[in-house]
XYZ file of N, CA and C in Angstrom:
705
model
N -73.762 39.181 7.651
C -72.266 38.782 7.805
C -71.510 38.383 6.319
N -70.663 39.748 5.510
C -70.490 39.823 4.221
C -69.641 38.806 3.788
N -69.307 38.589 2.261
C -68.079 37.443 2.242
C -67.618 37.973 0.893
N -66.567 37.794 0.061
C -66.113 38.009 -1.598
C -65.059 36.817 -1.198
N -65.326 36.764 -2.941
C -64.104 35.276 -3.278
C -63.472 35.733 -4.665
N -63.067 35.632 -4.749
C -61.818 35.797 -6.115
C -62.970 34.613 -6.791
N -63.169 34.894 -7.977
C -63.519 34.019 -8.485
C -62.739 33.170 -10.063
N -61.168 32.354 -9.411
C -60.096 32.211 -9.863
C -60.798 30.734 -10.058
N -61.907 30.334 -9.227
C -62.054 28.997 -9.667
C -63.474 28.460 -9.532
N -64.164 28.496 -10.792
C -65.099 28.355 -10.831
C -66.248 27.309 -9.560
N -65.816 26.322 -9.924
C -66.326 24.838 -9.019
C -65.484 25.555 -7.699
N -64.615 25.993 -6.519
C -64.692 26.847 -5.864
C -65.190 27.365 -5.115
N -65.985 28.219 -6.341
C -66.425 29.024 -5.864
C -68.510 28.621 -5.809
N -68.608 27.542 -6.532
C -70.044 27.266 -6.752
C -69.998 26.241 -5.684
N -69.264 25.392 -5.364
C -68.851 24.737 -3.749
C -69.200 25.710 -2.609
N -68.436 26.540 -2.987
C -68.337 28.367 -1.446
C -69.347 28.806 -1.389
N -70.465 29.310 -2.399
C -71.526 29.831 -2.289
C -72.728 28.519 -1.781
N -72.674 27.616 -2.667
C -74.180 26.955 -1.685
C -73.161 26.043 -0.618
N -72.053 25.523 0.338
C -72.090 25.897 1.487
C -72.227 27.045 2.297
N -72.236 28.458 1.858
C -72.291 29.455 3.123
C -73.555 29.376 2.608
N -74.502 29.568 2.030
C -76.206 29.640 1.825
C -76.775 28.714 2.478
N -76.712 27.550 2.562
C -76.630 26.337 3.604
C -76.337 26.515 5.839
N -74.965 26.927 5.505
C -75.255 27.571 7.297
C -76.426 28.329 7.224
N -76.513 29.204 6.087
C -77.450 30.839 7.058
C -78.276 29.276 7.429
N -78.297 29.319 6.451
C -80.277 28.174 6.717
C -80.293 27.791 7.589
N -79.425 26.434 8.219
C -79.554 25.954 9.248
C -79.087 26.829 10.053
N -78.589 27.710 10.276
C -78.215 28.427 11.783
C -78.820 29.092 11.681
N -79.978 29.289 11.197
C -81.286 29.840 11.503
C -81.190 32.108 10.887
N -80.381 32.241 9.902
C -80.335 33.155 9.610
C -81.038 33.600 8.677
N -81.887 32.946 8.324
C -83.488 33.040 7.172
C -84.647 32.289 7.377
N -85.057 32.685 7.302
C -86.399 32.118 8.519
C -86.946 31.587 7.702
N -88.449 30.837 7.087
C -88.785 29.516 6.236
C -89.758 31.183 5.621
N -90.008 31.058 4.718
C -90.937 32.267 4.152
C -89.199 33.216 3.265
N -88.765 33.325 4.423
C -87.956 34.890 3.799
C -87.603 34.336 1.864
N -87.138 35.253 1.487
C -86.996 34.670 -0.100
C -85.135 35.290 -0.235
N -84.922 34.217 -1.532
C -83.467 34.844 -1.785
C -83.556 35.254 -2.870
N -83.199 36.487 -2.867
C -82.856 37.095 -4.538
C -81.386 36.969 -5.027
N -81.133 36.560 -6.698
C -79.967 36.361 -6.933
C -79.110 37.532 -6.723
N -79.706 38.263 -7.368
C -79.618 39.525 -7.586
C -78.259 40.039 -6.410
N -79.358 40.274 -5.149
C -78.966 40.665 -4.164
C -77.936 39.788 -3.200
N -77.479 38.271 -3.503
C -76.940 37.419 -2.923
C -75.155 37.943 -3.666
N -75.786 37.864 -4.945
C -74.453 37.730 -6.056
C -73.374 39.687 -5.281
N -74.731 40.556 -5.465
C -74.111 41.394 -4.951
C -73.261 41.350 -3.368
N -73.694 40.898 -2.495
C -72.924 40.289 -1.074
C -71.602 40.059 -1.258
N -72.051 38.673 -2.443
C -70.859 37.390 -1.942
C -69.667 38.476 -3.548
N -70.094 38.883 -3.713
C -69.539 40.043 -5.106
C -69.112 38.366 -6.295
N -69.777 37.608 -6.176
C -69.343 36.838 -6.961
C -70.499 36.894 -8.607
N -70.383 36.502 -9.910
C -71.269 36.236 -10.578
C -73.340 35.318 -9.776
N -73.635 35.666 -10.880
C -75.486 35.077 -10.311
C -75.101 33.962 -10.356
N -73.827 33.469 -11.547
C -74.247 31.762 -12.126
C -74.183 31.107 -10.413
N -72.935 30.735 -9.968
C -72.386 30.528 -9.115
C -74.050 30.506 -7.212
N -74.226 31.447 -7.602
C -75.786 31.505 -6.768
C -76.893 30.981 -7.517
N -76.909 30.690 -8.564
C -78.387 30.433 -8.934
C -77.802 28.567 -9.452
N -77.373 28.088 -8.651
C -76.977 27.140 -8.906
C -77.111 26.340 -7.392
N -76.058 26.996 -6.894
C -76.015 27.009 -5.156
C -77.636 27.106 -4.832
N -78.909 28.015 -5.650
C -80.621 27.464 -5.054
C -80.721 26.433 -5.639
N -80.569 26.339 -6.709
C -80.919 24.933 -7.873
C -80.773 23.709 -6.462
N -79.302 23.189 -5.725
C -78.996 22.750 -4.839
C -80.249 22.861 -3.660
N -80.160 24.088 -3.527
C -80.743 23.979 -2.070
C -82.299 23.291 -1.865
N -82.864 23.537 -3.619
C -83.941 23.111 -3.621
C -84.467 22.097 -3.513
N -83.592 20.800 -4.685
C -83.356 19.384 -4.473
C -83.471 18.918 -3.191
N -82.559 19.449 -2.247
C -82.519 18.980 -0.961
C -83.762 19.546 0.301
N -84.594 20.341 -0.208
C -86.036 20.524 -0.097
C -85.178 22.023 1.340
N -84.343 23.028 1.444
C -84.507 24.252 2.226
C -85.171 24.909 1.571
N -85.237 25.462 0.081
C -85.924 26.623 -0.637
C -86.532 25.910 -1.439
N -87.246 26.907 -2.085
C -88.583 26.341 -3.176
C -88.686 27.385 -3.703
N -89.398 27.744 -5.282
C -90.131 27.874 -5.907
C -91.046 28.678 -5.804
N -91.834 29.376 -5.708
C -92.893 30.085 -5.613
C -93.233 30.823 -6.383
N -94.601 30.887 -7.057
C -94.841 32.300 -8.120
C -94.910 33.489 -7.593
N -94.395 34.466 -8.561
C -94.664 35.313 -8.446
C -93.792 36.080 -7.511
N -93.260 35.231 -6.765
C -92.274 35.484 -5.432
C -91.177 35.554 -5.288
N -90.329 33.990 -5.990
C -89.890 33.581 -6.055
C -89.225 32.591 -5.241
N -88.060 32.740 -4.808
C -87.644 31.620 -4.102
C -87.374 31.881 -2.684
N -87.409 30.625 -2.003
C -88.275 31.732 -0.107
C -87.458 30.218 0.407
N -87.460 30.500 1.679
C -86.759 29.093 2.464
C -87.711 28.609 2.579
N -87.547 26.825 2.446
C -88.462 26.185 3.424
C -88.986 25.925 4.332
N -90.455 25.785 4.677
C -91.103 25.434 5.774
C -90.984 23.458 6.373
N -89.527 23.158 7.035
C -89.391 22.194 7.469
C -90.353 21.670 8.602
N -91.236 21.231 8.606
C -92.463 20.477 9.431
C -91.506 19.777 10.091
N -92.670 20.101 11.644
C -91.744 19.763 13.076
C -92.160 17.939 12.947
N -93.062 17.813 12.026
C -92.960 15.761 12.169
C -91.715 16.170 11.137
N -91.334 16.053 10.464
C -89.869 16.043 9.410
C -88.611 15.769 10.266
N -88.862 16.856 11.470
C -87.414 16.754 12.018
C -87.464 15.686 13.214
N -88.625 15.353 13.796
C -89.240 14.459 14.920
C -88.616 12.988 13.937
N -89.221 12.784 12.703
C -88.948 11.551 12.169
C -87.396 11.189 12.202
N -86.549 12.295 11.930
C -84.487 12.004 12.458
C -84.814 11.274 13.546
N -85.301 12.430 13.948
C -85.103 12.005 15.648
C -85.747 10.593 15.833
N -86.092 10.613 15.444
C -86.842 9.088 15.686
C -85.978 7.634 14.838
N -85.328 8.443 14.016
C -84.486 7.658 12.918
C -83.364 7.525 13.679
N -82.540 8.418 14.432
C -81.217 8.567 14.791
C -81.180 8.106 16.306
N -82.688 7.652 16.397
C -82.388 6.902 18.153
C -82.020 5.295 18.148
N -82.412 4.590 16.580
C -81.462 3.586 15.974
C -80.115 3.882 15.442
N -80.101 3.997 14.620
C -78.716 4.615 14.048
C -77.731 4.625 14.599
N -77.712 6.810 15.671
C -76.408 6.556 16.444
C -76.061 5.902 16.916
N -77.372 5.406 18.019
C -76.877 4.018 19.495
C -76.343 2.918 18.521
N -76.438 2.237 17.154
C -76.295 1.501 16.690
C -74.782 1.560 16.727
N -74.198 3.014 15.966
C -72.969 3.875 15.716
C -72.031 4.054 16.862
N -72.924 3.045 17.881
C -71.838 3.922 19.149
C -71.746 2.706 19.499
N -72.752 1.456 19.305
C -72.020 -0.088 19.402
C -70.600 -0.538 18.689
N -70.971 0.032 17.583
C -70.503 -0.352 16.841
C -68.484 0.184 17.218
N -69.043 0.971 17.151
C -68.120 1.774 17.534
C -66.732 1.886 18.639
N -67.653 1.629 19.842
C -66.765 0.929 21.169
C -66.269 -0.321 20.664
N -66.621 -1.281 19.750
C -66.547 -2.884 19.624
C -65.326 -2.521 18.789
N -65.562 -1.866 17.834
C -64.224 -1.884 16.906
C -63.649 -0.633 17.227
N -62.781 -0.747 18.573
C -62.358 0.978 18.860
C -60.969 0.216 18.495
N -59.671 0.982 18.132
C -58.658 1.057 17.899
C -57.947 2.222 18.615
N -56.031 1.922 18.374
C -55.433 3.042 19.275
C -55.437 3.457 18.255
N -55.565 3.799 17.016
C -55.253 5.223 16.137
C -56.814 6.015 16.300
N -57.714 5.328 16.583
C -58.652 6.152 16.753
C -59.227 7.126 18.322
N -58.621 5.742 18.815
C -57.996 6.195 20.945
C -58.266 7.963 20.680
N -56.775 8.033 19.680
C -55.638 9.299 19.951
C -56.501 10.016 19.219
N -57.772 10.055 17.996
C -58.578 10.868 17.810
C -58.878 11.108 18.998
N -60.162 10.573 19.500
C -60.913 10.598 19.941
C -60.563 12.362 21.035
N -58.833 11.389 21.904
C -58.631 11.620 22.925
C -57.760 13.108 22.582
N -57.779 13.577 20.857
C -57.175 14.768 20.720
C -58.436 15.620 21.218
N -59.414 15.357 20.336
C -60.850 15.967 20.434
C -61.565 15.907 21.651
N -61.414 15.385 22.515
C -61.989 15.369 24.085
C -61.414 16.859 24.474
N -59.624 16.671 24.228
C -59.294 18.325 24.822
C -59.417 19.519 24.437
N -59.440 19.427 22.922
C -60.115 20.505 21.935
C -61.193 20.712 22.902
N -62.479 20.150 22.484
C -63.743 20.519 23.067
C -63.812 21.335 24.918
N -62.854 20.333 25.876
C -63.237 20.618 26.945
C -62.305 22.459 27.139
N -61.498 22.825 26.242
C -61.406 24.148 26.422
C -61.816 24.785 25.469
N -62.904 24.099 24.669
C -63.302 25.436 24.250
C -64.621 26.397 25.283
N -64.980 27.801 24.739
C -64.963 27.798 25.317
C -67.131 27.881 25.148
N -68.372 27.969 25.856
C -69.790 27.857 25.870
C -70.080 29.435 24.594
N -69.246 30.449 24.639
C -69.537 31.297 23.831
C -69.105 31.677 22.271
N -68.164 30.552 22.583
C -67.288 30.112 20.832
C -68.351 29.804 20.205
N -69.796 30.320 19.733
C -70.705 30.041 18.686
C -70.349 30.179 17.900
N -69.375 30.170 16.890
C -69.066 29.776 15.764
C -68.238 28.643 15.904
N -67.728 28.565 16.593
C -66.536 27.020 16.722
C -67.417 26.033 17.149
N -68.270 26.494 18.179
C -69.258 25.260 18.552
C -69.677 24.220 17.269
N -70.590 25.610 16.769
C -71.236 25.081 15.489
C -70.105 24.128 14.407
N -69.248 24.282 15.160
C -68.164 23.875 13.735
C -68.109 21.823 14.443
N -68.261 22.084 15.340
C -67.340 21.574 16.108
C -68.522 20.092 16.459
N -69.820 20.689 16.808
C -70.481 19.838 16.753
C -70.566 19.339 15.288
N -70.910 19.271 14.014
C -70.249 18.591 13.047
C -69.330 17.408 13.295
N -68.341 18.282 13.458
C -67.147 17.943 13.434
C -67.309 16.168 14.909
N -67.772 16.134 15.705
C -68.069 15.460 16.439
C -68.596 14.170 15.888
N -69.939 15.183 15.238
C -71.068 13.405 14.796
C -70.446 12.508 13.868
N -68.997 13.622 13.148
C -68.500 12.565 12.149
C -67.831 11.894 12.162
N -66.976 11.839 14.026
C -65.816 11.443 14.344
C -66.428 10.320 14.987
N -67.570 9.788 15.893
C -68.202 9.492 16.632
C -68.507 8.137 15.367
N -69.336 8.973 14.420
C -69.992 8.313 13.284
C -68.808 7.304 12.411
N -67.743 7.409 11.902
C -67.009 6.894 11.154
C -66.099 6.380 11.878
N -65.536 5.907 13.920
C -65.296 5.078 14.263
C -66.050 3.749 14.312
N -67.101 3.901 13.720
C -67.925 2.471 13.793
C -67.732 1.771 13.038
N -66.457 2.726 11.779
C -66.194 1.547 10.302
C -67.389 0.858 9.892
N -68.251 1.571 9.250
C -69.270 0.617 8.781
C -69.422 2.327 7.596
N -68.857 1.696 6.643
C -68.723 2.975 5.483
C -70.125 2.957 5.382
N -71.358 2.098 4.930
C -72.651 2.316 4.857
C -73.779 3.404 5.986
N -73.471 2.615 7.162
C -74.096 3.586 8.367
C -73.485 5.057 8.594
N -72.490 5.232 8.082
C -71.646 6.558 8.254
C -72.259 7.423 7.008
N -72.293 6.860 5.862
C -73.012 7.186 4.744
C -74.699 7.825 4.862
N -75.308 7.110 5.839
C -76.929 7.220 5.831
C -76.823 8.382 7.108
N -76.041 8.056 7.683
C -75.702 9.155 8.805
C -75.249 10.824 8.048
N -74.319 10.539 7.398
C -74.021 12.362 6.551
C -75.281 12.502 5.704
N -75.869 11.831 5.272
C -77.027 12.433 4.411
C -77.577 13.018 5.698
N -77.818 13.275 6.935
C -78.918 13.476 8.327
C -78.267 14.933 8.878
N -76.774 15.019 8.352
C -76.516 15.700 9.165
C -77.397 17.559 8.745
N -77.294 17.923 8.028
C -77.773 18.866 8.095
C -79.196 18.996 8.724
N -80.087 18.640 8.699
C -81.214 18.300 9.967
C -80.800 17.763 11.345
N -79.753 17.514 12.006
C -79.592 17.453 13.158
C -78.821 18.672 13.367
N -78.383 19.276 12.384
C -77.206 20.757 12.798
C -78.685 21.454 13.435
N -79.146 21.364 11.532
C -81.102 22.475 12.100
C -81.440 22.280 13.635
N -81.848 20.960 13.742
C -82.547 20.617 15.016
C -81.605 21.450 16.347
N -80.516 21.282 16.015
C -79.468 21.021 17.217
C -79.791 23.221 17.689
N -79.350 23.390 16.522
C -79.342 24.946 16.253
C -80.610 25.824 17.071
N -81.985 25.218 16.786
C -83.170 25.490 17.199
C -82.634 24.713 19.222
N -82.742 23.822 18.603
C -82.160 23.811 20.871
C -80.818 24.631 21.020
N -80.723 25.106 20.349
C -79.404 25.621 21.859
C -79.990 27.457 21.810
N -81.591 27.801 21.454
C -81.615 28.476 21.575
C -82.702 28.664 23.424
N -82.465 26.637 23.693
C -83.144 26.596 25.171
C -81.623 26.882 25.873
N -82.176 28.018 27.084
C -81.031 28.357 28.253
C -80.241 26.922 28.536
N -78.608 26.769 28.369
C -77.725 25.702 29.228
C -78.068 24.806 28.404
N -78.277 24.720 26.552
C -78.257 23.584 26.043
C -77.550 23.073 25.735
N -76.329 24.537 24.825
C -75.024 24.535 24.310
C -73.581 24.073 24.902
N -74.165 23.864 26.297
C -73.312 23.843 26.904
C -73.346 22.169 27.668
N -74.715 21.608 27.649
C -75.374 20.623 28.272
C -74.619 19.528 26.604
N -75.077 19.818 25.665
C -75.139 19.572 24.394
C -73.206 19.306 24.358
N -72.386 20.237 24.758
C -71.091 19.623 24.750
C -71.004 17.991 25.742
N -71.044 18.281 26.478
C -70.431 17.570 28.030
C -71.465 16.412 27.486
N -72.611 16.442 26.595
C -72.535 15.062 26.494
C -71.967 14.335 25.508
N -71.393 15.189 25.077
C -70.661 14.641 23.367
C -69.493 13.766 24.186
N -68.841 15.067 24.813
C -67.383 14.232 25.090
C -67.703 13.041 26.206
N -68.852 12.913 26.998
C -69.020 11.632 27.302
C -69.410 10.360 26.569
N -69.819 10.933 25.827
C -70.129 9.442 24.905
C -68.897 9.232 24.292
N -67.669 10.802 23.562
C -66.475 10.314 23.191
C -65.885 9.397 24.577
N -65.385 9.205 25.274
C -65.011 9.487 26.657
C -65.290 7.682 26.800
N -66.381 7.802 26.999
C -67.005 5.609 26.679
C -66.416 5.263 25.885
N -66.346 5.713 24.243
C -65.646 5.073 23.427
C -64.519 4.850 23.222
N -64.070 5.388 24.027
C -62.226 5.679 24.008
C -61.841 4.412 24.877
N -62.489 3.831 26.103
C -62.928 3.230 27.301
C -63.368 1.796 26.179
N -64.022 1.838 24.854
C -64.370 0.404 24.671
C -65.650 -0.113 25.441
N -66.511 1.376 25.760
C -67.406 0.613 27.162
C -69.154 0.762 26.180
N -68.862 -0.351 25.408
C -70.133 0.033 24.608
C -71.727 0.198 24.957
N -71.669 -0.428 26.565
C -73.057 -0.484 27.150
C -73.198 1.329 27.531
N -72.076 1.761 27.601
C -72.539 3.944 28.801
C -72.125 4.221 27.352
N -71.924 4.151 25.879
C -71.811 4.748 25.089
C -73.282 4.484 24.513
N -73.446 3.416 24.454
C -75.427 3.520 23.816
C -76.146 3.831 24.771
N -76.170 4.563 26.386
C -76.786 4.312 27.483
C -77.352 6.063 27.128
N -75.764 6.125 26.509
C -75.675 7.936 26.710
C -76.178 9.090 25.884
N -75.769 7.733 24.265
C -76.352 8.469 23.180
C -77.415 9.182 22.948
N -78.474 7.662 23.681
C -80.110 8.330 23.864
C -80.192 9.005 24.719
N -79.348 9.093 25.793
C -79.961 10.826 26.559
C -79.384 11.438 25.916
N -78.883 11.451 24.974
C -77.950 12.806 24.283
C -78.634 13.218 22.789
N -79.635 11.881 22.629
C -80.429 12.085 21.467
C -82.101 13.064 22.253
N -82.567 12.444 23.307
C -84.274 12.373 24.053
C -83.306 14.132 24.415
N -82.349 14.681 24.827
C -82.686 15.532 25.204
C -82.455 16.579 23.855
N -81.592 16.942 23.058
C -81.744 17.000 21.684
C -82.765 17.408 21.435
N -83.747 16.015 21.255
C -84.921 16.573 21.008
C -86.113 17.486 21.578
N -85.524 17.493 23.179
C -86.566 17.986 24.184
C -85.805 19.408 24.318
N -84.979 20.099 23.592
C -84.861 21.051 23.917
C -85.095 22.223 22.126
N -85.584 20.636 21.006
C -85.948 21.691 20.109
C -87.645 21.525 20.290
N -88.211 20.695 20.631
C -89.496 20.519 20.943
C -89.825 21.593 21.858
N -88.960 22.609 22.939
C -88.588 23.765 23.482
C -88.995 24.719 22.888
N -88.180 24.832 21.189
C -87.862 25.631 20.753
C -89.469 26.018 20.311
N -89.747 25.066 19.688
C -91.144 24.818 18.646
C -91.967 25.490 19.193
N -91.927 25.286 20.705
C -93.226 25.906 21.031
C -93.369 27.402 21.901
N -91.905 27.346 22.075
C -91.740 28.991 22.487
C -92.393 29.720 21.012
N -92.283 29.367 19.798
C -92.324 29.978 18.555
C -93.727 30.333 18.281
N -94.483 28.729 18.520
C -96.183 28.495 18.433
C -96.712 29.482 19.005
N -95.953 29.646 21.212
C -96.651 30.596 21.508
C -96.321 32.509 21.488
N -95.630 32.812 21.158
C -94.950 34.005 20.301
C -95.970 34.290 19.118
N -96.234 33.229 18.082
C -96.791 33.658 17.140
C -98.366 33.692 17.956
N -98.441 33.256 18.212
C -100.522 32.901 19.289
C -100.702 34.505 19.632
N -99.917 34.717 20.341
C -99.761 36.049 21.380
C -99.914 37.219 20.387
N -98.210 37.090 19.487
C -98.399 37.944 18.219
C -100.226 38.340 16.916
N -100.593 37.361 17.116
C -101.372 36.994 16.363
C -102.753 38.019 17.052
N -102.941 36.947 18.974
C -104.089 37.792 19.849
C -103.876 39.224 19.370
N -102.266 39.862 19.357
C -102.080 41.654 19.926
C -102.780 41.847 18.520
N -102.898 41.598 17.196
C -103.330 42.431 16.349
C -104.447 42.271 16.231
N -105.547 41.144 16.331
C -106.770 41.416 16.635
C -107.420 42.330 17.501
N -106.637 42.631 18.794
C -106.597 43.591 19.993
C -106.565 44.153 19.065
N -105.797 45.036 17.888
C -105.648 46.384 17.856
C -106.620 46.626 16.278
N -106.742 45.227 15.906
C -108.403 45.722 14.665
C -109.563 45.483 15.507
């Protein structure tokens, strides 16, 4: 996907470069070990190398990329254990968020949820780009409804890992559609102030997301093993 931006606002360009590269990483456009070359990225986006360099530095501090001697900047391999740890954390924090959201529900938030539910029910499963954007918005809306600034801050810090794991899980046939329905059902429960049902549905959603992620990881392991075995046969 080629993009060009006018460099009339350096701060905006820096942020755009960072968000653009992070989006490509989280959505699987780049794989672990792939090189990110400043010159090539700058040419692709029609901007100078400085915003690219700063974006790569930010991504490195967050663990998404790393600098390898004689190779340069490459995509990091975020371990399976790291992602599973995030799922464990979510099983507590996101369940707490929906519990608080149901208990603290007000008319204004109910209207927001109704509007979002209507938008999601009209969203096509094939509309991948909008679905990915909506996934982040759904999580933020649910977490914001908890009216707990500190909890919202903690969960926002995990949003990138959630997005990445979800995109991997979407490789499982039907998972994208199921995830959409799960979010809609959770928001309906919140709108109706049913804390018990909301907590139950969130636990199910997290478990299903974890299973879909593991299915993706296992399929990759099988593919890599098969590739390794085929290479040995030809050797």
